[in-house]
Amino acid sequence: MTGLGATTPLGGDVASTWEALVAGRSGVHQLAHAWAQELPCRIAAELAVEPSEVLPRVRLRRLDRSEQIALVAAQQAWDDAGLSDDLDKERLGVVFGSGIGGALTLLAQDDILEESGARKVSPFTVPMLMPNGPAAVVGLEFGAQAGVHAPTSACATSAEAISWAADMIRAGRADVVVAGGAEAVIGGLPMAGFSSMKAMSTRNDDPEHASRPWDRDRDGFVMGEGSGALILERREHAEARGARIYAVVAGSGLTSDGYDIVQPDPECRGGGRAMRAAIKQAGIDPKDVGHVNAHATSTPVGDMAEVKGIKREVGDHVVLTATKSMTGHLLGGAGAVESIAAILAIVEGVIPPTINLENPDPALDLDVAANEARKVELNAALNTAFGFGGHNAALLFTKP
Amino acid sequence: MALSRDEIREGLSDILEEVAGVNPDDVADGKSFTDDLDVDSLAMVEVVVAAEEKFGVKIPDDEVANLKTVGDAVSYIEKG
């Protein structure tokens, strides 16, 4: 792992996002948009820096918001890794996902179709709404020719992307892979859909305290938008060019629940198997995993099921955190941004806090970095991500 | 009142800048949309739809293929 990039509700890059995470700042606000005012959930974590502040105007016109932020994050990661254009592009891959894709483009163009007819529909509609759009845009930007892949597994998407990227390198198909995910669907229909499932918080009058994983008074997740990108690079390739190595993807696990389309398995069996697989592949003792950046979305059932899985597979020594308490739930972008947080926790020796954990759920019997960042020397950290559809991903990062 | 060629070219130039980021200084009758101004086929669709709206003309799809240069488009719009 030689490069990191992100644009999130907490900052327009990794440094500002990390600073806000460690400081325990919430990115959740009330939505001022007219379309939001009649929704059951009128709060969300919108981007701190609009893509229009970073990308040229004509570029923006032809990209869905999810593609715009994928590009922003990927470019940062690319620059951070110090990669140059003379890289062998046939050995460069991309694995970049989105949970939902260009839903806002689809809806906007459908409005144009209804109001003005087919001829007014943008010729860029299809490349903007396709769920592989972020991957394709990132691939084109860097000229990747080893394969451009777009896993789609709801909220596990970008963690799954990192796992696939590591596999691509292990299988010898690429030397460098740009991995990550992006999601930008803060809009009426997606929010109404999640609200109808009763999955979203309705703490509309108190947005900064709405995302409260493991707290007794949690009442659902808060939607966020954002993108995270990571450069995975074959060790010899990185060492040969003297690149800084943040951490190693020592293991990953991908499993499926076979349980329910949206309900988490209350015993976290599938999630637990993913954690076990990641730890096994890394060949380390579970006791050496010092930290888990948990999926914990602030929903009543999911948060506690995951705790059971972590306790069973990793142990009761581990320090948890849920950075969604600050970023909201970035859906397809969550796994990548949270992996970056887990990696920086190893690099910096600091675990960002879980804010709003005022009255822990009585069943929470693991140590959480509650409300204040925790200084801890870490050799290995795990990131978990679970998605609607019963997708489970676990990534184990270790010191280089 | 009919627009002059200069007025049409200026209007077209505004559209090209808006939808395709073309520098207005580069817009001249002899310039090819694809070769000189980097307006690809998808961008051309947007240019045509915007031009129809702005100048109140119809530009059928089979006509678009004949509009290779800015001058071709200006002449077509001029004829109405």
Coordinates of C-alpha atoms in Angstrom, one line a residue:
Chain A
M1 CA 0.0 0.0 0.0
T2 CA 1.9 3.0 -1.2
G3 CA -0.7 5.7 -1.8
L4 CA -3.9 6.9 -0.2
G5 CA -6.5 9.3 -1.4
A6 CA -10.0 10.4 -0.1
T7 CA -12.7 13.0 -0.3
T8 CA -15.2 12.6 2.5
P9 CA -17.7 14.6 4.6
L10 CA -14.8 15.5 6.9
G11 CA -12.3 16.8 4.3
G12 CA -11.3 17.0 0.7
D13 CA -8.2 14.8 1.2
V14 CA -6.7 12.2 3.5
A15 CA -4.9 14.6 5.8
S16 CA -7.9 16.8 6.5
T17 CA -10.2 13.7 6.9
W18 CA -7.7 12.1 9.3
E19 CA -7.3 15.2 11.3
A20 CA -11.1 15.5 11.7
L21 CA -11.4 11.8 12.6
V22 CA -8.8 12.0 15.3
A23 CA -10.5 15.2 16.6
G24 CA -13.8 13.5 16.7
R25 CA -15.7 15.9 14.5
S26 CA -19.0 15.0 12.9
G27 CA -19.7 15.6 9.2
V28 CA -23.4 15.2 9.6
H29 CA -25.7 18.1 9.0
Q30 CA -29.3 19.0 8.2
L31 CA -30.1 19.0 4.5
A32 CA -31.1 22.4 3.3
H33 CA -32.4 21.1 -0.1
A34 CA -36.1 21.6 -0.8
W35 CA -36.3 17.9 -1.9
A36 CA -35.3 16.8 1.6
Q37 CA -37.8 18.6 3.6
E38 CA -40.6 16.0 3.5
L39 CA -38.4 13.0 4.0
P40 CA -38.4 10.9 7.2
C41 CA -34.7 11.4 7.3
R42 CA -33.5 15.0 6.6
I43 CA -29.9 14.7 7.7
A44 CA -26.8 13.4 5.9
A45 CA -23.0 13.8 5.7
E46 CA -22.3 15.7 2.5
L47 CA -18.8 16.2 1.1
A48 CA -16.7 18.8 2.8
V49 CA -15.2 19.9 -0.6
E50 CA -17.4 19.9 -3.7
P51 CA -15.8 18.2 -6.7
S52 CA -16.5 21.4 -8.7
E53 CA -13.7 23.0 -6.6
V54 CA -11.2 20.5 -7.9
L55 CA -12.2 19.3 -11.4
P56 CA -12.7 21.4 -14.6
R57 CA -16.2 22.3 -15.5
V58 CA -16.5 20.4 -18.7
R59 CA -15.1 17.3 -17.0
L60 CA -17.8 17.6 -14.3
R61 CA -20.6 17.7 -16.9
R62 CA -19.8 14.3 -18.2
L63 CA -19.3 12.5 -15.0
D64 CA -21.8 11.3 -12.4
R65 CA -20.9 12.7 -8.9
S66 CA -19.7 9.2 -7.9
E67 CA -17.3 9.2 -10.8
Q68 CA -16.1 12.7 -10.0
I69 CA -15.2 11.8 -6.5
A70 CA -13.6 8.5 -7.5
L71 CA -11.4 10.5 -9.8
V72 CA -10.5 13.0 -7.1
A73 CA -9.6 10.3 -4.6
A74 CA -7.7 8.2 -7.1
Q75 CA -5.7 11.1 -8.4
Q76 CA -4.7 11.9 -4.8
A77 CA -3.6 8.3 -4.2
W78 CA -1.7 8.2 -7.4
D79 CA 0.2 11.4 -6.6
D80 CA 0.7 10.3 -3.0
A81 CA 2.3 7.1 -4.3
G82 CA 4.6 9.1 -6.5
L83 CA 3.8 7.0 -9.5
S84 CA 4.8 8.3 -12.9
D85 CA 3.3 7.9 -16.3
D86 CA 6.1 5.7 -17.6
L87 CA 4.7 2.9 -15.6
D88 CA 4.0 -0.3 -17.6
K89 CA 0.2 0.2 -18.2
E90 CA -0.3 -3.4 -19.1
R91 CA 0.7 -4.2 -15.5
L92 CA -1.6 -1.5 -14.0
G93 CA -5.1 -2.5 -12.9
V94 CA -8.1 -0.9 -11.3
V95 CA -10.7 -2.3 -8.9
F96 CA -13.1 0.4 -8.0
G97 CA -16.7 -0.1 -6.9
S98 CA -19.8 1.7 -6.2
G99 CA -22.8 0.3 -4.3
I100 CA -25.5 2.0 -6.2
G101 CA -23.8 3.8 -9.1
G102 CA -25.2 6.8 -10.9
A103 CA -28.7 6.8 -9.4
L104 CA -28.9 10.6 -9.3
T105 CA -27.9 10.8 -13.0
L106 CA -30.6 8.2 -13.8
L107 CA -33.2 10.2 -11.9
A108 CA -32.2 13.6 -13.4
Q109 CA -32.2 12.3 -16.9
D110 CA -35.5 10.6 -16.4
D111 CA -36.9 14.0 -15.4
I112 CA -35.5 15.5 -18.6
L113 CA -37.1 12.6 -20.6
E114 CA -40.5 13.2 -19.1
E115 CA -40.3 17.0 -19.4
S116 CA -38.5 17.6 -22.7
G117 CA -38.4 14.3 -24.6
A118 CA -35.8 11.7 -25.6
R119 CA -33.7 14.1 -27.8
K120 CA -32.8 16.2 -24.7
V121 CA -31.5 13.2 -22.8
S122 CA -27.7 13.6 -22.4
P123 CA -25.5 11.4 -24.6
F124 CA -23.4 10.8 -21.5
T125 CA -26.3 9.3 -19.5
V126 CA -25.2 5.7 -19.9
P127 CA -21.5 6.1 -19.0
M128 CA -22.6 8.3 -16.1
L129 CA -25.1 5.9 -14.6
M130 CA -23.4 2.6 -15.1
P131 CA -22.2 1.1 -11.8
N132 CA -18.8 0.4 -13.3
G133 CA -18.5 4.1 -14.2
P134 CA -16.1 5.0 -11.3
A135 CA -13.8 2.1 -12.2
A136 CA -13.8 2.9 -15.9
V137 CA -13.2 6.6 -15.3
V138 CA -10.2 5.9 -13.0
G139 CA -8.9 3.3 -15.4
L140 CA -9.0 5.7 -18.3
E141 CA -7.4 8.5 -16.3
F142 CA -4.3 6.4 -15.7
G143 CA -4.4 4.2 -18.8
A144 CA -4.8 1.0 -16.9
Q145 CA -4.7 -2.1 -19.1
A146 CA -4.2 -5.0 -16.8
G147 CA -8.0 -5.1 -16.1
V148 CA -10.6 -2.7 -14.8
H149 CA -13.0 -4.3 -12.4
A150 CA -16.0 -3.0 -10.5
P151 CA -17.3 -5.1 -7.7
T152 CA -20.7 -4.2 -6.5
S153 CA -21.7 -5.6 -3.1
A154 CA -23.6 -2.7 -1.5
C155 CA -21.8 -1.5 1.6
A156 CA -19.1 -4.1 1.4
T157 CA -18.1 -2.9 -2.1
S158 CA -14.9 -1.0 -1.6
A159 CA -13.5 -3.4 1.0
E160 CA -14.2 -6.2 -1.5
A161 CA -12.4 -4.0 -4.1
I162 CA -9.3 -3.9 -2.0
S163 CA -9.4 -7.7 -1.5
W164 CA -9.8 -8.2 -5.3
A165 CA -6.9 -5.8 -5.9
A166 CA -4.7 -7.8 -3.6
D167 CA -5.7 -11.0 -5.3
M168 CA -4.8 -9.4 -8.7
I169 CA -1.3 -8.8 -7.5
R170 CA -1.0 -12.2 -5.8
A171 CA -2.2 -13.9 -9.0
G172 CA 0.5 -12.1 -11.0
R173 CA -1.9 -10.1 -13.1
A174 CA -0.7 -6.7 -12.1
D175 CA 2.1 -4.9 -10.3
V176 CA 0.1 -1.8 -9.3
V177 CA -3.7 -1.6 -8.7
V178 CA -5.8 1.4 -7.9
A179 CA -8.4 0.2 -5.5
G180 CA -11.3 1.8 -3.7
G181 CA -14.9 2.9 -4.0
A182 CA -17.1 5.9 -4.4
E183 CA -20.7 6.6 -3.5
A184 CA -22.8 9.8 -4.0
V185 CA -26.5 9.1 -3.7
I186 CA -27.7 11.7 -1.2
G187 CA -31.0 12.4 -3.0
G188 CA -34.7 12.0 -2.5
L189 CA -35.3 8.5 -3.8
P190 CA -32.3 6.7 -2.3
M191 CA -33.0 8.3 1.1
A192 CA -36.7 7.5 0.9
G193 CA -35.9 3.9 0.0
F194 CA -33.6 3.4 2.9
S195 CA -36.1 5.2 5.2
S196 CA -38.9 2.9 4.1
M197 CA -36.7 0.0 5.3
K198 CA -36.5 1.8 8.6
A199 CA -32.7 1.7 8.2
M200 CA -32.0 5.4 8.7
S201 CA -31.8 7.6 11.7
T202 CA -34.6 10.1 12.2
R203 CA -32.8 12.2 14.7
N204 CA -33.3 15.2 12.4
D205 CA -33.1 17.9 15.1
D206 CA -29.7 16.7 16.3
P207 CA -27.7 15.7 13.3
E208 CA -24.2 15.6 14.8
H209 CA -25.4 13.0 17.4
A210 CA -27.5 10.9 14.9
S211 CA -24.8 8.4 13.9
R212 CA -24.0 6.6 17.2
P213 CA -22.8 3.1 16.7
W214 CA -23.2 0.8 19.8
D215 CA -25.0 3.5 21.7
R216 CA -28.2 2.4 23.5
D217 CA -30.1 5.2 21.7
R218 CA -28.9 4.5 18.1
D219 CA -31.8 4.5 15.6
G220 CA -30.3 3.8 12.2
F221 CA -27.5 4.9 9.9
V222 CA -26.9 8.4 8.5
M223 CA -26.1 8.5 4.8
G224 CA -22.8 10.0 3.7
E225 CA -21.1 10.5 0.4
G226 CA -17.4 10.1 -0.4
S227 CA -14.7 8.1 -2.0
G228 CA -11.5 6.4 -0.8
A229 CA -8.7 5.2 -3.0
L230 CA -5.6 3.1 -2.3
I231 CA -2.6 2.2 -4.4
L232 CA -1.7 -1.5 -3.9
E233 CA 1.7 -2.4 -5.2
R234 CA 3.7 -5.5 -5.4
R235 CA 6.3 -5.3 -2.7
E236 CA 9.3 -5.7 -5.0
H237 CA 7.9 -3.1 -7.4
A238 CA 7.5 -0.6 -4.5
E239 CA 10.9 -1.3 -3.1
A240 CA 12.6 -1.0 -6.4
R241 CA 11.4 2.5 -6.8
G242 CA 12.0 3.4 -3.2
A243 CA 8.3 4.1 -2.5
R244 CA 7.0 4.7 1.0
I245 CA 5.0 1.6 2.1
Y246 CA 2.1 2.5 4.5
A247 CA 1.0 -1.0 5.3
V248 CA 0.6 -4.4 3.8
V249 CA -2.7 -6.1 2.9
A250 CA -1.6 -9.2 4.7
G251 CA -4.9 -11.0 4.4
S252 CA -8.5 -10.7 3.2
G253 CA -11.6 -12.6 3.6
L254 CA -14.8 -12.5 1.5
T255 CA -17.8 -14.6 2.5
S256 CA -21.6 -14.5 2.1
D257 CA -24.3 -15.0 4.7
G258 CA -26.8 -17.1 2.8
Y259 CA -29.2 -15.7 5.4
D260 CA -31.3 -12.7 4.4
I261 CA -31.3 -10.1 1.7
V262 CA -31.0 -7.2 4.2
Q263 CA -31.0 -8.5 7.8
P264 CA -27.6 -9.3 9.2
D265 CA -27.1 -12.7 10.6
P266 CA -27.5 -12.1 14.4
E267 CA -24.6 -14.3 15.1
C268 CA -22.4 -12.7 12.5
R269 CA -21.4 -16.1 11.2
G270 CA -20.6 -15.0 7.7
G271 CA -18.8 -11.9 8.9
G272 CA -16.9 -13.9 11.4
R273 CA -15.7 -16.3 8.7
A274 CA -14.5 -13.4 6.7
M275 CA -12.5 -12.2 9.7
R276 CA -11.1 -15.6 10.3
A277 CA -10.1 -16.0 6.7
A278 CA -8.3 -12.7 6.7
I279 CA -6.4 -13.5 9.8
K280 CA -5.5 -17.0 8.5
Q281 CA -4.2 -15.7 5.2
A282 CA -2.0 -13.2 7.1
G283 CA -0.7 -16.1 9.1
I284 CA -0.8 -14.2 12.4
D285 CA -2.2 -14.9 15.8
P286 CA -5.6 -13.2 16.4
K287 CA -4.0 -11.8 19.6
D288 CA -1.8 -9.7 17.4
V289 CA -4.7 -7.9 15.8
G290 CA -4.9 -4.8 18.0
H291 CA -7.7 -2.9 16.4
V292 CA -10.8 -3.3 14.4
N293 CA -12.3 -0.5 12.4
A294 CA -15.7 -2.0 12.5
H295 CA -18.6 -1.8 10.0
A296 CA -20.9 -0.7 12.8
T297 CA -23.4 1.6 11.0
S298 CA -25.5 2.6 14.0
T299 CA -28.4 0.2 13.3
P300 CA -30.0 -1.6 16.2
V301 CA -29.3 -5.2 15.1
G302 CA -26.1 -5.0 12.9
D303 CA -23.9 -3.2 15.5
M304 CA -24.2 -5.9 18.2
A305 CA -24.1 -8.9 15.8
E306 CA -20.8 -7.7 14.6
V307 CA -19.4 -7.3 18.1
K308 CA -20.3 -11.0 18.7
G309 CA -18.3 -11.9 15.5
I310 CA -15.3 -9.8 16.5
K311 CA -15.2 -11.2 20.0
R312 CA -15.4 -14.8 18.7
E313 CA -12.9 -14.5 15.9
V314 CA -10.4 -11.9 17.1
G315 CA -10.8 -11.9 20.8
D316 CA -11.7 -9.6 23.7
H317 CA -8.4 -7.8 23.8
V318 CA -9.1 -5.7 20.7
V319 CA -9.9 -2.0 20.6
L320 CA -12.8 -1.2 18.3
T321 CA -13.8 2.0 16.7
A322 CA -16.6 3.0 14.3
T323 CA -15.6 6.0 12.2
K324 CA -19.1 6.1 10.7
S325 CA -20.0 8.0 13.9
M326 CA -18.3 10.9 12.2
T327 CA -18.4 10.3 8.4
G328 CA -21.9 8.8 8.3
H329 CA -22.3 5.7 6.1
L330 CA -20.4 6.1 2.8
L331 CA -22.1 2.9 1.5
G332 CA -19.9 1.8 -1.4
G333 CA -17.1 4.2 -0.3
A334 CA -17.1 3.0 3.3
G335 CA -14.7 0.1 3.1
A336 CA -12.0 2.1 1.4
V337 CA -12.3 5.2 3.6
E338 CA -12.4 3.0 6.7
S339 CA -9.4 0.9 5.5
I340 CA -7.5 4.2 5.2
A341 CA -8.4 5.0 8.8
A342 CA -7.3 1.5 9.9
I343 CA -4.0 1.9 8.0
L344 CA -3.3 5.3 9.5
A345 CA -4.1 4.0 12.9
I346 CA -1.2 1.6 12.4
V347 CA 1.0 4.3 10.9
E348 CA 0.2 7.0 13.4
G349 CA -0.4 4.8 16.5
V350 CA -3.7 6.5 17.1
I351 CA -7.2 5.0 16.9
P352 CA -9.8 7.6 16.0
P353 CA -12.8 7.8 18.4
T354 CA -16.3 6.5 18.1
I355 CA -18.2 9.6 18.9
N356 CA -21.7 9.8 20.5
L357 CA -21.1 6.6 22.5
E358 CA -22.7 8.1 25.6
N359 CA -24.6 5.1 26.9
P360 CA -23.1 1.9 25.5
D361 CA -25.5 -0.9 24.6
P362 CA -25.5 -3.3 27.6
A363 CA -24.4 -6.1 25.3
L364 CA -21.2 -4.2 24.2
D365 CA -18.5 -6.1 26.0
L366 CA -15.5 -5.1 24.0
D367 CA -13.2 -2.1 24.4
V368 CA -14.1 0.9 22.2
A369 CA -12.1 4.1 21.7
A370 CA -15.2 5.9 22.9
N371 CA -15.4 9.7 22.3
E372 CA -11.7 10.3 22.4
A373 CA -8.9 9.1 20.2
R374 CA -6.7 6.4 21.7
K375 CA -2.9 6.2 21.4
V376 CA -2.0 2.5 20.8
E377 CA 1.0 0.8 19.3
L378 CA -0.4 -1.4 16.5
N379 CA 1.1 -4.1 14.4
A380 CA -2.1 -5.2 12.7
A381 CA -5.6 -3.9 12.3
L382 CA -8.7 -5.3 10.7
N383 CA -11.4 -3.5 8.7
T384 CA -14.8 -5.1 8.3
A385 CA -17.5 -4.3 5.8
F386 CA -20.9 -5.9 5.3
G387 CA -23.4 -5.2 2.6
F388 CA -27.1 -5.7 1.9
G389 CA -27.3 -9.0 0.0
G390 CA -25.3 -10.8 2.8
H391 CA -21.8 -9.8 1.5
N392 CA -19.0 -9.8 4.0
A393 CA -15.5 -8.5 3.7
A394 CA -12.6 -8.4 6.1
L395 CA -9.2 -6.9 5.4
L396 CA -6.1 -7.3 7.6
F397 CA -3.5 -4.7 7.4
T398 CA 0.0 -5.0 9.0
K399 CA 3.1 -2.9 9.4
P400 CA 5.3 -3.1 6.4
Chain B
M1 CA -34.7 39.1 -38.5
A2 CA -32.2 36.6 -39.7
L3 CA -28.9 36.4 -37.8
S4 CA -25.6 37.2 -39.6
R5 CA -22.9 34.6 -40.0
D6 CA -20.9 36.3 -37.3
E7 CA -23.8 36.2 -34.9
I8 CA -24.4 32.5 -35.6
R9 CA -20.7 31.7 -35.2
E10 CA -20.6 33.6 -31.9
G11 CA -23.7 31.7 -30.6
L12 CA -22.1 28.4 -31.7
S13 CA -18.9 29.4 -30.0
D14 CA -20.8 29.9 -26.7
I15 CA -22.4 26.5 -27.0
L16 CA -19.0 24.8 -27.8
E17 CA -17.4 26.5 -24.8
E18 CA -20.3 25.5 -22.5
V19 CA -20.7 21.8 -23.5
A20 CA -17.2 20.9 -24.7
G21 CA -14.8 23.4 -23.2
V22 CA -13.7 24.8 -26.5
N23 CA -11.8 28.0 -26.3
P24 CA -13.8 30.7 -28.2
D25 CA -10.6 32.0 -29.8
D26 CA -10.2 28.7 -31.6
V27 CA -13.6 28.8 -33.3
A28 CA -13.4 29.7 -37.0
D29 CA -15.2 28.6 -40.1
G30 CA -12.4 26.4 -41.3
K31 CA -12.0 24.4 -38.0
S32 CA -13.1 20.8 -38.0
F33 CA -15.2 19.8 -34.9
T34 CA -13.4 16.5 -34.4
D35 CA -9.9 17.2 -35.7
D36 CA -9.3 20.7 -34.6
L37 CA -11.7 21.4 -31.7
D38 CA -11.7 17.9 -30.1
V39 CA -15.5 17.6 -30.1
D40 CA -16.2 13.9 -30.1
S41 CA -19.3 12.3 -31.3
L42 CA -21.1 12.3 -27.9
A43 CA -20.2 16.0 -27.3
M44 CA -21.4 16.7 -30.9
V45 CA -24.9 15.4 -29.9
E46 CA -25.0 17.9 -27.1
V47 CA -23.8 20.7 -29.4
V48 CA -26.6 19.9 -31.9
V49 CA -29.4 19.8 -29.4
A50 CA -28.2 23.1 -27.9
A51 CA -27.9 24.7 -31.3
E52 CA -31.4 23.6 -32.3
E53 CA -32.7 25.2 -29.2
K54 CA -30.7 28.4 -29.5
F55 CA -31.3 29.0 -33.2
G56 CA -34.8 27.5 -33.6
V57 CA -33.7 25.1 -36.3
K58 CA -34.0 21.4 -36.8
I59 CA -30.7 19.5 -37.5
P60 CA -31.7 15.9 -38.4
D61 CA -29.3 13.2 -37.4
D62 CA -28.3 12.3 -41.0
E63 CA -27.5 16.0 -41.6
V64 CA -25.1 16.1 -38.6
A65 CA -22.6 13.8 -40.4
N66 CA -22.3 16.5 -43.1
L67 CA -21.4 19.2 -40.6
K68 CA -17.6 18.7 -40.5
T69 CA -16.5 22.2 -39.8
V70 CA -17.8 25.3 -37.9
G71 CA -18.4 26.9 -41.3
D72 CA -20.6 24.0 -42.4
A73 CA -22.7 24.4 -39.2
V74 CA -22.9 28.2 -39.6
S75 CA -24.1 27.8 -43.2
Y76 CA -26.7 25.1 -42.3
I77 CA -28.1 27.3 -39.5
E78 CA -28.0 30.4 -41.7
K79 CA -30.2 28.6 -44.3
G80 CA -32.6 27.9 -41.4

